[in-house]
mmCIF file of C-alpha atoms in Angstrom:
data_model
loop_
_atom_site.group_PDB
_atom_site.id
_atom_site.type_symbol
_atom_site.label_atom_id
_atom_site.label_comp_id
_atom_site.label_asym_id
_atom_site.label_seq_id
_atom_site.Cartn_x
_atom_site.Cartn_y
_atom_site.Cartn_z
ATOM 1 C CA MET A 1 79.665 132.619 71.255
ATOM 2 C CA ASP A 2 83.149 133.737 70.262
ATOM 3 C CA ALA A 3 84.589 132.209 73.421
ATOM 4 C CA MET A 4 83.050 128.838 72.528
ATOM 5 C CA SER A 5 84.521 128.764 69.012
ATOM 6 C CA MET A 6 88.030 129.649 70.283
ATOM 7 C CA GLY A 7 89.280 130.880 66.952
ATOM 8 C CA ASN A 8 87.926 127.923 64.942
ATOM 9 C CA TYR A 9 89.584 125.448 67.329
ATOM 10 C CA GLY A 10 86.512 125.117 69.516
ATOM 11 C CA VAL A 11 85.458 121.723 68.178
ATOM 12 C CA TYR A 12 88.911 120.289 68.880
ATOM 13 C CA VAL A 13 89.203 121.902 72.333
ATOM 14 C CA TRP A 14 85.719 120.974 73.536
ATOM 15 C CA SER A 15 85.956 117.428 72.186
ATOM 16 C CA CYS A 16 89.231 117.019 74.114
ATOM 17 C CA PHE A 17 87.579 118.320 77.276
ATOM 18 C CA GLY A 18 84.663 115.954 76.735
ATOM 19 C CA LEU A 19 86.906 112.956 76.099
ATOM 20 C CA THR A 20 88.975 113.785 79.178
ATOM 21 C CA LEU A 21 85.836 113.985 81.302
ATOM 22 C CA VAL A 22 84.613 110.637 79.963
ATOM 23 C CA MET A 23 87.979 109.008 80.715
ATOM 24 C CA VAL A 24 88.104 110.439 84.250
ATOM 25 C CA LEU A 25 84.573 109.235 84.987
ATOM 26 C CA PHE A 26 85.348 105.808 83.493
ATOM 27 C CA SER A 27 88.506 105.508 85.614
ATOM 28 C CA TYR A 28 86.586 106.503 88.733
ATOM 29 C CA TRP A 29 83.851 103.958 87.972
ATOM 30 C CA ARG A 30 86.402 101.153 87.377
ATOM 31 C CA ALA A 31 88.240 102.014 90.607
ATOM 32 C CA ARG A 32 84.975 101.837 92.563
ATOM 33 C CA LEU A 33 84.171 98.426 91.074
ATOM 34 C CA ARG A 34 87.659 97.155 91.863
ATOM 35 C CA HIS A 35 87.434 98.475 95.418
ATOM 36 C CA LYS A 36 84.116 96.698 95.991
ATOM 37 C CA ARG A 37 85.488 93.459 94.538
ATOM 38 C CA VAL A 38 88.604 93.553 96.715
ATOM 39 C CA TYR A 39 86.564 94.450 99.801
ATOM 40 C CA ARG A 40 84.213 91.510 99.153
ATOM 41 C CA ASP A 41 87.191 89.178 98.706
ATOM 42 C CA ILE A 42 88.683 90.327 102.015
ATOM 43 C CA GLU A 43 85.359 89.744 103.769
ATOM 44 C CA VAL A 44 85.144 86.212 102.364
ATOM 45 C CA ARG A 45 88.707 85.444 103.461
ATOM 46 C CA ILE A 46 88.100 86.757 106.985
ATOM 47 C CA LYS A 47 84.878 84.741 107.250
ATOM 48 C CA ALA A 48 86.734 81.601 106.085
ATOM 49 C CA LEU A 49 89.449 82.156 108.693
ATOM 50 C CA GLU A 50 86.872 82.635 111.437
ATOM 51 C CA GLU A 51 85.116 79.398 110.472
ATOM 52 C CA ARG A 52 88.400 77.471 110.693
ATOM 53 C CA GLU A 53 88.936 78.500 114.296
#
């Protein structure tokens, strides 16, 4: 339990780790959404070009 408290700085340290993890997961999730949106847009543009020909 001493390792978790880290000399009375445990709350600060673990909350920073938790916040960092949340931000990394949020960034990953947003990047995945953006990738899907861009991919869908490219598909629509290719389909539109094929229909013109």
